[in-house]
Amino acid sequence: MSSSLTPAIDQLVRCLRYLPGVGAKSATRMALNLLERDQGRAADLAIAISDALTRVRRCSRCQNFCEADLCSICESPKRDDRVLCVVESPTDVLAIEQTSDYSGRYFVLMGHLSPIDGIGPEDIGVDKLKQLLQESAVSELILATNPTVEGEATAHFIAHIAKDLNIPVSRIAHGIPLGGELGMIDSGTLSHALQGRKPFA
Ligand SMILES: [Zn+2]
């Protein structure tokens, strides 16, 4: 579908297509809707995106999104320092937090190992994770990467590092569909998976 109303609208449509799951048709519909009916909200959206880009950064400890040096979870004195859960994205942190079963801390890789895309250990903060494991009193590392080929490979890679440091490693278990993503799973299933975690070889 070609959109050729004005160059600015074309540009807006191109940008909206960066969003996951948005094709040419829905991007055009969104753009026209914002301009036709919702100019106030369109302005709010532009400001919100610009604000988020300026204010949001990565937590210096766990790599999760935050607006200060540390995120609210790393800053909380109520969390258990002995348990560290490694996830691929901030969406996974939100999903696990919704289960209310987990009181440990997190490390957010912001991705997974993917040699084919040129994503290596340094791109997902493995050095930082290793340093964190060396400096803190972690007695259990939970690998909650996605059950995809890349997620499993990433879990194995990190498990080796933890093993070298004599830190017991577990992997979340039941009910996570192969190829699935944590953020898409209902909190009951995820809660069960977290409780049913198994030692990871
Ligand atoms: Zn943090």
mmCIF file with all atom_site columns, C-alpha atoms and ligand atoms in Angstrom:
data_model
loop_
_atom_site.group_PDB
_atom_site.id
_atom_site.type_symbol
_atom_site.label_atom_id
_atom_site.label_alt_id
_atom_site.label_comp_id
_atom_site.label_asym_id
_atom_site.label_entity_id
_atom_site.label_seq_id
_atom_site.pdbx_PDB_ins_code
_atom_site.Cartn_x
_atom_site.Cartn_y
_atom_site.Cartn_z
_atom_site.occupancy
_atom_site.B_iso_or_equiv
_atom_site.pdbx_formal_charge
_atom_site.auth_seq_id
_atom_site.auth_comp_id
_atom_site.auth_asym_id
_atom_site.auth_atom_id
_atom_site.pdbx_PDB_model_num
ATOM   1   C  CA . MET A 1 1   ? 0.000  0.000   0.000  1.00 0.00 ? 1   MET A CA 1
ATOM   2   C  CA . SER A 1 2   ? 1.470  3.360   -0.969 1.00 0.00 ? 2   SER A CA 1
ATOM   3   C  CA . SER A 1 3   ? 0.792  6.429   1.111  1.00 0.00 ? 3   SER A CA 1
ATOM   4   C  CA . SER A 1 4   ? 1.501  9.618   -0.722 1.00 0.00 ? 4   SER A CA 1
ATOM   5   C  CA . LEU A 1 5   ? -0.639 12.238  0.963  1.00 0.00 ? 5   LEU A CA 1
ATOM   6   C  CA . THR A 1 6   ? 2.183  14.550  1.997  1.00 0.00 ? 6   THR A CA 1
ATOM   7   C  CA . PRO A 1 7   ? 5.900  13.990  2.672  1.00 0.00 ? 7   PRO A CA 1
ATOM   8   C  CA . ALA A 1 8   ? 5.367  14.585  6.422  1.00 0.00 ? 8   ALA A CA 1
ATOM   9   C  CA . ILE A 1 9   ? 2.595  11.988  6.594  1.00 0.00 ? 9   ILE A CA 1
ATOM   10  C  CA . ASP A 1 10  ? 4.760  9.534   4.656  1.00 0.00 ? 10  ASP A CA 1
ATOM   11  C  CA . GLN A 1 11  ? 7.537  10.081  7.175  1.00 0.00 ? 11  GLN A CA 1
ATOM   12  C  CA . LEU A 1 12  ? 5.131  9.578   10.109 1.00 0.00 ? 12  LEU A CA 1
ATOM   13  C  CA . VAL A 1 13  ? 3.864  6.329   8.546  1.00 0.00 ? 13  VAL A CA 1
ATOM   14  C  CA . ARG A 1 14  ? 7.451  5.123   8.047  1.00 0.00 ? 14  ARG A CA 1
ATOM   15  C  CA . CYS A 1 15  ? 8.209  5.814   11.716 1.00 0.00 ? 15  CYS A CA 1
ATOM   16  C  CA . LEU A 1 16  ? 5.047  4.117   12.988 1.00 0.00 ? 16  LEU A CA 1
ATOM   17  C  CA . ARG A 1 17  ? 6.070  1.017   11.071 1.00 0.00 ? 17  ARG A CA 1
ATOM   18  C  CA . TYR A 1 18  ? 9.078  0.704   13.389 1.00 0.00 ? 18  TYR A CA 1
ATOM   19  C  CA . LEU A 1 19  ? 6.599  -0.452  16.047 1.00 0.00 ? 19  LEU A CA 1
ATOM   20  C  CA . PRO A 1 20  ? 6.344  -4.231  16.426 1.00 0.00 ? 20  PRO A CA 1
ATOM   21  C  CA . GLY A 1 21  ? 3.405  -5.765  14.584 1.00 0.00 ? 21  GLY A CA 1
ATOM   22  C  CA . VAL A 1 22  ? 2.498  -2.589  12.698 1.00 0.00 ? 22  VAL A CA 1
ATOM   23  C  CA . GLY A 1 23  ? 2.259  -2.980  8.938  1.00 0.00 ? 23  GLY A CA 1
ATOM   24  C  CA . ALA A 1 24  ? 1.805  -0.361  6.220  1.00 0.00 ? 24  ALA A CA 1
ATOM   25  C  CA . LYS A 1 25  ? -1.972 -0.388  6.441  1.00 0.00 ? 25  LYS A CA 1
ATOM   26  C  CA . SER A 1 26  ? -2.303 0.094   10.180 1.00 0.00 ? 26  SER A CA 1
ATOM   27  C  CA . ALA A 1 27  ? 0.537  2.635   10.230 1.00 0.00 ? 27  ALA A CA 1
ATOM   28  C  CA . THR A 1 28  ? -1.343 4.723   7.681  1.00 0.00 ? 28  THR A CA 1
ATOM   29  C  CA . ARG A 1 29  ? -4.568 4.383   9.664  1.00 0.00 ? 29  ARG A CA 1
ATOM   30  C  CA . MET A 1 30  ? -2.796 5.441   12.879 1.00 0.00 ? 30  MET A CA 1
ATOM   31  C  CA . ALA A 1 31  ? -1.142 8.426   11.226 1.00 0.00 ? 31  ALA A CA 1
ATOM   32  C  CA . LEU A 1 32  ? -4.360 9.683   9.667  1.00 0.00 ? 32  LEU A CA 1
ATOM   33  C  CA . ASN A 1 33  ? -6.279 9.105   12.879 1.00 0.00 ? 33  ASN A CA 1
ATOM   34  C  CA . LEU A 1 34  ? -3.767 11.125  14.894 1.00 0.00 ? 34  LEU A CA 1
ATOM   35  C  CA . LEU A 1 35  ? -3.931 13.995  12.416 1.00 0.00 ? 35  LEU A CA 1
ATOM   36  C  CA . GLU A 1 36  ? -7.650 13.972  11.754 1.00 0.00 ? 36  GLU A CA 1
ATOM   37  C  CA . ARG A 1 37  ? -9.185 13.495  15.142 1.00 0.00 ? 37  ARG A CA 1
ATOM   38  C  CA . ASP A 1 38  ? -6.611 13.484  17.841 1.00 0.00 ? 38  ASP A CA 1
ATOM   39  C  CA . GLN A 1 39  ? -4.209 16.342  17.384 1.00 0.00 ? 39  GLN A CA 1
ATOM   40  C  CA . GLY A 1 40  ? -3.978 16.990  21.135 1.00 0.00 ? 40  GLY A CA 1
ATOM   41  C  CA . ARG A 1 41  ? -3.111 13.386  21.827 1.00 0.00 ? 41  ARG A CA 1
ATOM   42  C  CA . ALA A 1 42  ? -0.726 13.322  18.883 1.00 0.00 ? 42  ALA A CA 1
ATOM   43  C  CA . ALA A 1 43  ? 1.152  16.228  20.465 1.00 0.00 ? 43  ALA A CA 1
ATOM   44  C  CA . ASP A 1 44  ? 1.147  14.392  23.832 1.00 0.00 ? 44  ASP A CA 1
ATOM   45  C  CA . LEU A 1 45  ? 2.543  11.302  22.109 1.00 0.00 ? 45  LEU A CA 1
ATOM   46  C  CA . ALA A 1 46  ? 5.340  13.300  20.494 1.00 0.00 ? 46  ALA A CA 1
ATOM   47  C  CA . ILE A 1 47  ? 6.239  14.880  23.856 1.00 0.00 ? 47  ILE A CA 1
ATOM   48  C  CA . ALA A 1 48  ? 6.055  11.523  25.680 1.00 0.00 ? 48  ALA A CA 1
ATOM   49  C  CA . ILE A 1 49  ? 8.433  9.883   23.187 1.00 0.00 ? 49  ILE A CA 1
ATOM   50  C  CA . SER A 1 50  ? 10.846 12.772  23.360 1.00 0.00 ? 50  SER A CA 1
ATOM   51  C  CA . ASP A 1 51  ? 10.662 12.831  27.191 1.00 0.00 ? 51  ASP A CA 1
ATOM   52  C  CA . ALA A 1 52  ? 11.251 9.098   27.466 1.00 0.00 ? 52  ALA A CA 1
ATOM   53  C  CA . LEU A 1 53  ? 14.251 9.321   25.140 1.00 0.00 ? 53  LEU A CA 1
ATOM   54  C  CA . THR A 1 54  ? 15.763 12.082  27.252 1.00 0.00 ? 54  THR A CA 1
ATOM   55  C  CA . ARG A 1 55  ? 15.009 10.671  30.697 1.00 0.00 ? 55  ARG A CA 1
ATOM   56  C  CA . VAL A 1 56  ? 15.147 6.904   30.441 1.00 0.00 ? 56  VAL A CA 1
ATOM   57  C  CA . ARG A 1 57  ? 18.495 5.188   30.802 1.00 0.00 ? 57  ARG A CA 1
ATOM   58  C  CA . ARG A 1 58  ? 19.880 1.855   31.920 1.00 0.00 ? 58  ARG A CA 1
ATOM   59  C  CA . CYS A 1 59  ? 20.336 0.956   35.590 1.00 0.00 ? 59  CYS A CA 1
ATOM   60  C  CA . SER A 1 60  ? 24.053 0.882   36.352 1.00 0.00 ? 60  SER A CA 1
ATOM   61  C  CA . ARG A 1 61  ? 23.629 -2.369  38.271 1.00 0.00 ? 61  ARG A CA 1
ATOM   62  C  CA . CYS A 1 62  ? 21.050 -4.513  36.432 1.00 0.00 ? 62  CYS A CA 1
ATOM   63  C  CA . GLN A 1 63  ? 20.692 -2.767  33.031 1.00 0.00 ? 63  GLN A CA 1
ATOM   64  C  CA . ASN A 1 64  ? 16.906 -2.387  33.445 1.00 0.00 ? 64  ASN A CA 1
ATOM   65  C  CA . PHE A 1 65  ? 15.336 0.877   32.346 1.00 0.00 ? 65  PHE A CA 1
ATOM   66  C  CA . CYS A 1 66  ? 15.288 3.625   34.971 1.00 0.00 ? 66  CYS A CA 1
ATOM   67  C  CA . GLU A 1 67  ? 15.542 7.389   35.316 1.00 0.00 ? 67  GLU A CA 1
ATOM   68  C  CA . ALA A 1 68  ? 18.202 7.549   38.035 1.00 0.00 ? 68  ALA A CA 1
ATOM   69  C  CA . ASP A 1 69  ? 21.525 5.768   38.503 1.00 0.00 ? 69  ASP A CA 1
ATOM   70  C  CA . LEU A 1 70  ? 19.742 2.719   39.940 1.00 0.00 ? 70  LEU A CA 1
ATOM   71  C  CA . CYS A 1 71  ? 16.297 1.287   39.150 1.00 0.00 ? 71  CYS A CA 1
ATOM   72  C  CA . SER A 1 72  ? 13.669 1.002   41.888 1.00 0.00 ? 72  SER A CA 1
ATOM   73  C  CA . ILE A 1 73  ? 14.257 -2.750  42.306 1.00 0.00 ? 73  ILE A CA 1
ATOM   74  C  CA . CYS A 1 74  ? 18.033 -2.399  42.756 1.00 0.00 ? 74  CYS A CA 1
ATOM   75  C  CA . GLU A 1 75  ? 17.435 0.458   45.149 1.00 0.00 ? 75  GLU A CA 1
ATOM   76  C  CA . SER A 1 76  ? 14.884 -1.377  47.302 1.00 0.00 ? 76  SER A CA 1
ATOM   77  C  CA . PRO A 1 77  ? 16.263 -2.661  50.623 1.00 0.00 ? 77  PRO A CA 1
ATOM   78  C  CA . LYS A 1 78  ? 13.429 -5.198  50.729 1.00 0.00 ? 78  LYS A CA 1
ATOM   79  C  CA . ARG A 1 79  ? 14.728 -7.358  47.887 1.00 0.00 ? 79  ARG A CA 1
ATOM   80  C  CA . ASP A 1 80  ? 16.736 -10.514 48.530 1.00 0.00 ? 80  ASP A CA 1
ATOM   81  C  CA . ASP A 1 81  ? 20.368 -10.006 47.449 1.00 0.00 ? 81  ASP A CA 1
ATOM   82  C  CA . ARG A 1 82  ? 20.998 -13.740 47.451 1.00 0.00 ? 82  ARG A CA 1
ATOM   83  C  CA . VAL A 1 83  ? 18.771 -14.495 44.452 1.00 0.00 ? 83  VAL A CA 1
ATOM   84  C  CA . LEU A 1 84  ? 19.428 -13.048 41.010 1.00 0.00 ? 84  LEU A CA 1
ATOM   85  C  CA . CYS A 1 85  ? 17.118 -13.662 38.054 1.00 0.00 ? 85  CYS A CA 1
ATOM   86  C  CA . VAL A 1 86  ? 18.521 -13.158 34.560 1.00 0.00 ? 86  VAL A CA 1
ATOM   87  C  CA . VAL A 1 87  ? 15.981 -12.105 31.930 1.00 0.00 ? 87  VAL A CA 1
ATOM   88  C  CA . GLU A 1 88  ? 16.194 -10.878 28.357 1.00 0.00 ? 88  GLU A CA 1
ATOM   89  C  CA . SER A 1 89  ? 14.101 -7.720  28.569 1.00 0.00 ? 89  SER A CA 1
ATOM   90  C  CA . PRO A 1 90  ? 12.353 -5.228  30.861 1.00 0.00 ? 90  PRO A CA 1
ATOM   91  C  CA . THR A 1 91  ? 9.032  -6.771  29.728 1.00 0.00 ? 91  THR A CA 1
ATOM   92  C  CA . ASP A 1 92  ? 10.133 -10.008 31.413 1.00 0.00 ? 92  ASP A CA 1
ATOM   93  C  CA . VAL A 1 93  ? 10.841 -8.129  34.663 1.00 0.00 ? 93  VAL A CA 1
ATOM   94  C  CA . LEU A 1 94  ? 7.305  -6.700  34.554 1.00 0.00 ? 94  LEU A CA 1
ATOM   95  C  CA . ALA A 1 95  ? 5.843  -10.165 33.866 1.00 0.00 ? 95  ALA A CA 1
ATOM   96  C  CA . ILE A 1 96  ? 7.714  -11.766 36.793 1.00 0.00 ? 96  ILE A CA 1
ATOM   97  C  CA . GLU A 1 97  ? 6.904  -8.846  39.116 1.00 0.00 ? 97  GLU A CA 1
ATOM   98  C  CA . GLN A 1 98  ? 3.214  -9.376  38.339 1.00 0.00 ? 98  GLN A CA 1
ATOM   99  C  CA . THR A 1 99  ? 3.378  -12.882 39.785 1.00 0.00 ? 99  THR A CA 1
ATOM   100 C  CA . SER A 1 100 ? 4.315  -11.364 43.213 1.00 0.00 ? 100 SER A CA 1
ATOM   101 C  CA . ASP A 1 101 ? 6.228  -14.600 43.938 1.00 0.00 ? 101 ASP A CA 1
ATOM   102 C  CA . TYR A 1 102 ? 9.700  -13.267 43.413 1.00 0.00 ? 102 TYR A CA 1
ATOM   103 C  CA . SER A 1 103 ? 11.569 -11.068 45.856 1.00 0.00 ? 103 SER A CA 1
ATOM   104 C  CA . GLY A 1 104 ? 15.119 -11.360 44.541 1.00 0.00 ? 104 GLY A CA 1
ATOM   105 C  CA . ARG A 1 105 ? 16.913 -9.051  42.173 1.00 0.00 ? 105 ARG A CA 1
ATOM   106 C  CA . TYR A 1 106 ? 17.304 -9.048  38.394 1.00 0.00 ? 106 TYR A CA 1
ATOM   107 C  CA . PHE A 1 107 ? 19.827 -8.700  35.650 1.00 0.00 ? 107 PHE A CA 1
ATOM   108 C  CA . VAL A 1 108 ? 18.405 -7.598  32.295 1.00 0.00 ? 108 VAL A CA 1
ATOM   109 C  CA . LEU A 1 109 ? 20.426 -8.679  29.271 1.00 0.00 ? 109 LEU A CA 1
ATOM   110 C  CA . MET A 1 110 ? 18.497 -6.452  26.862 1.00 0.00 ? 110 MET A CA 1
ATOM   111 C  CA . GLY A 1 111 ? 18.643 -9.240  24.301 1.00 0.00 ? 111 GLY A CA 1
ATOM   112 C  CA . HIS A 1 112 ? 20.217 -12.636 23.833 1.00 0.00 ? 112 HIS A CA 1
ATOM   113 C  CA . LEU A 1 113 ? 23.297 -14.110 22.210 1.00 0.00 ? 113 LEU A CA 1
ATOM   114 C  CA . SER A 1 114 ? 22.824 -14.328 18.464 1.00 0.00 ? 114 SER A CA 1
ATOM   115 C  CA . PRO A 1 115 ? 26.038 -14.914 16.519 1.00 0.00 ? 115 PRO A CA 1
ATOM   116 C  CA . ILE A 1 116 ? 24.134 -14.729 13.228 1.00 0.00 ? 116 ILE A CA 1
ATOM   117 C  CA . ASP A 1 117 ? 23.122 -11.129 14.046 1.00 0.00 ? 117 ASP A CA 1
ATOM   118 C  CA . GLY A 1 118 ? 26.567 -10.346 15.427 1.00 0.00 ? 118 GLY A CA 1
ATOM   119 C  CA . ILE A 1 119 ? 25.303 -10.134 19.034 1.00 0.00 ? 119 ILE A CA 1
ATOM   120 C  CA . GLY A 1 120 ? 27.997 -11.432 21.354 1.00 0.00 ? 120 GLY A CA 1
ATOM   121 C  CA . PRO A 1 121 ? 28.464 -11.564 25.151 1.00 0.00 ? 121 PRO A CA 1
ATOM   122 C  CA . GLU A 1 122 ? 29.739 -7.973  25.320 1.00 0.00 ? 122 GLU A CA 1
ATOM   123 C  CA . ASP A 1 123 ? 26.515 -6.697  23.688 1.00 0.00 ? 123 ASP A CA 1
ATOM   124 C  CA . ILE A 1 124 ? 24.267 -8.162  26.390 1.00 0.00 ? 124 ILE A CA 1
ATOM   125 C  CA . GLY A 1 125 ? 26.369 -7.110  29.373 1.00 0.00 ? 125 GLY A CA 1
ATOM   126 C  CA . VAL A 1 126 ? 27.839 -10.488 30.308 1.00 0.00 ? 126 VAL A CA 1
ATOM   127 C  CA . ASP A 1 127 ? 30.976 -8.816  31.720 1.00 0.00 ? 127 ASP A CA 1
ATOM   128 C  CA . LYS A 1 128 ? 28.801 -6.659  33.946 1.00 0.00 ? 128 LYS A CA 1
ATOM   129 C  CA . LEU A 1 129 ? 26.829 -9.692  35.089 1.00 0.00 ? 129 LEU A CA 1
ATOM   130 C  CA . LYS A 1 130 ? 30.056 -11.552 35.887 1.00 0.00 ? 130 LYS A CA 1
ATOM   131 C  CA . GLN A 1 131 ? 31.304 -8.607  37.913 1.00 0.00 ? 131 GLN A CA 1
ATOM   132 C  CA . LEU A 1 132 ? 27.994 -8.439  39.771 1.00 0.00 ? 132 LEU A CA 1
ATOM   133 C  CA . LEU A 1 133 ? 28.212 -12.147 40.594 1.00 0.00 ? 133 LEU A CA 1
ATOM   134 C  CA . GLN A 1 134 ? 31.773 -11.736 41.827 1.00 0.00 ? 134 GLN A CA 1
ATOM   135 C  CA . GLU A 1 135 ? 31.001 -8.731  44.003 1.00 0.00 ? 135 GLU A CA 1
ATOM   136 C  CA . SER A 1 136 ? 27.624 -9.662  45.487 1.00 0.00 ? 136 SER A CA 1
ATOM   137 C  CA . ALA A 1 137 ? 26.414 -12.451 47.734 1.00 0.00 ? 137 ALA A CA 1
ATOM   138 C  CA . VAL A 1 138 ? 24.326 -14.299 45.132 1.00 0.00 ? 138 VAL A CA 1
ATOM   139 C  CA . SER A 1 139 ? 23.621 -17.876 46.214 1.00 0.00 ? 139 SER A CA 1
ATOM   140 C  CA . GLU A 1 140 ? 21.173 -18.732 43.435 1.00 0.00 ? 140 GLU A CA 1
ATOM   141 C  CA . LEU A 1 141 ? 21.139 -17.576 39.847 1.00 0.00 ? 141 LEU A CA 1
ATOM   142 C  CA . ILE A 1 142 ? 17.813 -18.135 38.084 1.00 0.00 ? 142 ILE A CA 1
ATOM   143 C  CA . LEU A 1 143 ? 18.005 -18.243 34.299 1.00 0.00 ? 143 LEU A CA 1
ATOM   144 C  CA . ALA A 1 144 ? 14.720 -16.908 32.949 1.00 0.00 ? 144 ALA A CA 1
ATOM   145 C  CA . THR A 1 145 ? 15.740 -16.289 29.358 1.00 0.00 ? 145 THR A CA 1
ATOM   146 C  CA . ASN A 1 146 ? 13.093 -17.168 26.769 1.00 0.00 ? 146 ASN A CA 1
ATOM   147 C  CA . PRO A 1 147 ? 12.710 -20.845 25.772 1.00 0.00 ? 147 PRO A CA 1
ATOM   148 C  CA . THR A 1 148 ? 13.897 -20.110 22.235 1.00 0.00 ? 148 THR A CA 1
ATOM   149 C  CA . VAL A 1 149 ? 17.077 -21.445 20.602 1.00 0.00 ? 149 VAL A CA 1
ATOM   150 C  CA . GLU A 1 150 ? 18.876 -18.162 21.337 1.00 0.00 ? 150 GLU A CA 1
ATOM   151 C  CA . GLY A 1 151 ? 17.479 -17.973 24.880 1.00 0.00 ? 151 GLY A CA 1
ATOM   152 C  CA . GLU A 1 152 ? 18.693 -21.505 25.640 1.00 0.00 ? 152 GLU A CA 1
ATOM   153 C  CA . ALA A 1 153 ? 22.142 -20.800 24.182 1.00 0.00 ? 153 ALA A CA 1
ATOM   154 C  CA . THR A 1 154 ? 22.353 -17.654 26.290 1.00 0.00 ? 154 THR A CA 1
ATOM   155 C  CA . ALA A 1 155 ? 21.286 -19.592 29.402 1.00 0.00 ? 155 ALA A CA 1
ATOM   156 C  CA . HIS A 1 156 ? 24.025 -22.195 28.789 1.00 0.00 ? 156 HIS A CA 1
ATOM   157 C  CA . PHE A 1 157 ? 26.649 -19.519 28.287 1.00 0.00 ? 157 PHE A CA 1
ATOM   158 C  CA . ILE A 1 158 ? 25.750 -17.760 31.550 1.00 0.00 ? 158 ILE A CA 1
ATOM   159 C  CA . ALA A 1 159 ? 25.441 -21.057 33.432 1.00 0.00 ? 159 ALA A CA 1
ATOM   160 C  CA . HIS A 1 160 ? 29.101 -21.798 32.626 1.00 0.00 ? 160 HIS A CA 1
ATOM   161 C  CA . ILE A 1 161 ? 30.178 -18.473 34.082 1.00 0.00 ? 161 ILE A CA 1
ATOM   162 C  CA . ALA A 1 162 ? 28.171 -19.049 37.267 1.00 0.00 ? 162 ALA A CA 1
ATOM   163 C  CA . LYS A 1 163 ? 29.537 -22.579 37.543 1.00 0.00 ? 163 LYS A CA 1
ATOM   164 C  CA . ASP A 1 164 ? 33.101 -21.241 37.427 1.00 0.00 ? 164 ASP A CA 1
ATOM   165 C  CA . LEU A 1 165 ? 32.170 -18.966 40.323 1.00 0.00 ? 165 LEU A CA 1
ATOM   166 C  CA . ASN A 1 166 ? 30.535 -21.862 42.231 1.00 0.00 ? 166 ASN A CA 1
ATOM   167 C  CA . ILE A 1 167 ? 27.107 -20.262 42.157 1.00 0.00 ? 167 ILE A CA 1
ATOM   168 C  CA . PRO A 1 168 ? 24.166 -22.707 41.899 1.00 0.00 ? 168 PRO A CA 1
ATOM   169 C  CA . VAL A 1 169 ? 22.077 -22.119 38.783 1.00 0.00 ? 169 VAL A CA 1
ATOM   170 C  CA . SER A 1 170 ? 18.432 -22.943 38.114 1.00 0.00 ? 170 SER A CA 1
ATOM   171 C  CA . ARG A 1 171 ? 16.280 -22.619 35.010 1.00 0.00 ? 171 ARG A CA 1
ATOM   172 C  CA . ILE A 1 172 ? 12.562 -21.764 35.055 1.00 0.00 ? 172 ILE A CA 1
ATOM   173 C  CA . ALA A 1 173 ? 10.521 -24.792 34.170 1.00 0.00 ? 173 ALA A CA 1
ATOM   174 C  CA . HIS A 1 174 ? 6.940  -25.848 33.593 1.00 0.00 ? 174 HIS A CA 1
ATOM   175 C  CA . GLY A 1 175 ? 4.380  -24.431 31.271 1.00 0.00 ? 175 GLY A CA 1
ATOM   176 C  CA . ILE A 1 176 ? 6.527  -22.095 29.228 1.00 0.00 ? 176 ILE A CA 1
ATOM   177 C  CA . PRO A 1 177 ? 5.810  -22.960 25.586 1.00 0.00 ? 177 PRO A CA 1
ATOM   178 C  CA . LEU A 1 178 ? 8.902  -23.612 23.477 1.00 0.00 ? 178 LEU A CA 1
ATOM   179 C  CA . GLY A 1 179 ? 9.643  -20.609 21.324 1.00 0.00 ? 179 GLY A CA 1
ATOM   180 C  CA . GLY A 1 180 ? 7.494  -18.438 23.597 1.00 0.00 ? 180 GLY A CA 1
ATOM   181 C  CA . GLU A 1 181 ? 8.266  -15.151 25.276 1.00 0.00 ? 181 GLU A CA 1
ATOM   182 C  CA . LEU A 1 182 ? 7.930  -14.521 28.986 1.00 0.00 ? 182 LEU A CA 1
ATOM   183 C  CA . GLY A 1 183 ? 6.100  -11.247 28.515 1.00 0.00 ? 183 GLY A CA 1
ATOM   184 C  CA . MET A 1 184 ? 3.308  -13.006 26.621 1.00 0.00 ? 184 MET A CA 1
ATOM   185 C  CA . ILE A 1 185 ? 2.617  -15.663 29.259 1.00 0.00 ? 185 ILE A CA 1
ATOM   186 C  CA . ASP A 1 186 ? -0.162 -15.311 31.835 1.00 0.00 ? 186 ASP A CA 1
ATOM   187 C  CA . SER A 1 187 ? 1.071  -14.650 35.357 1.00 0.00 ? 187 SER A CA 1
ATOM   188 C  CA . GLY A 1 188 ? -0.319 -17.934 36.760 1.00 0.00 ? 188 GLY A CA 1
ATOM   189 C  CA . THR A 1 189 ? 1.749  -19.997 34.318 1.00 0.00 ? 189 THR A CA 1
ATOM   190 C  CA . LEU A 1 190 ? 4.804  -17.841 34.870 1.00 0.00 ? 190 LEU A CA 1
ATOM   191 C  CA . SER A 1 191 ? 4.424  -18.083 38.647 1.00 0.00 ? 191 SER A CA 1
ATOM   192 C  CA . HIS A 1 192 ? 4.288  -21.882 38.334 1.00 0.00 ? 192 HIS A CA 1
ATOM   193 C  CA . ALA A 1 193 ? 7.340  -21.880 36.080 1.00 0.00 ? 193 ALA A CA 1
ATOM   194 C  CA . LEU A 1 194 ? 9.280  -19.804 38.558 1.00 0.00 ? 194 LEU A CA 1
ATOM   195 C  CA . GLN A 1 195 ? 8.362  -22.023 41.518 1.00 0.00 ? 195 GLN A CA 1
ATOM   196 C  CA . GLY A 1 196 ? 9.108  -25.158 39.511 1.00 0.00 ? 196 GLY A CA 1
ATOM   197 C  CA . ARG A 1 197 ? 12.597 -24.062 38.520 1.00 0.00 ? 197 ARG A CA 1
ATOM   198 C  CA . LYS A 1 198 ? 15.195 -26.821 38.321 1.00 0.00 ? 198 LYS A CA 1
ATOM   199 C  CA . PRO A 1 199 ? 18.935 -26.944 38.825 1.00 0.00 ? 199 PRO A CA 1
ATOM   200 C  CA . PHE A 1 200 ? 20.610 -26.118 35.547 1.00 0.00 ? 200 PHE A CA 1
ATOM   201 C  CA . ALA A 1 201 ? 23.523 -28.245 34.425 1.00 0.00 ? 201 ALA A CA 1
HETATM 202 ZN ZN . ZN  B 2 .   ? 18.555 -2.109  38.566 1.00 0.00 ? 1   ZN  B ZN 1
#
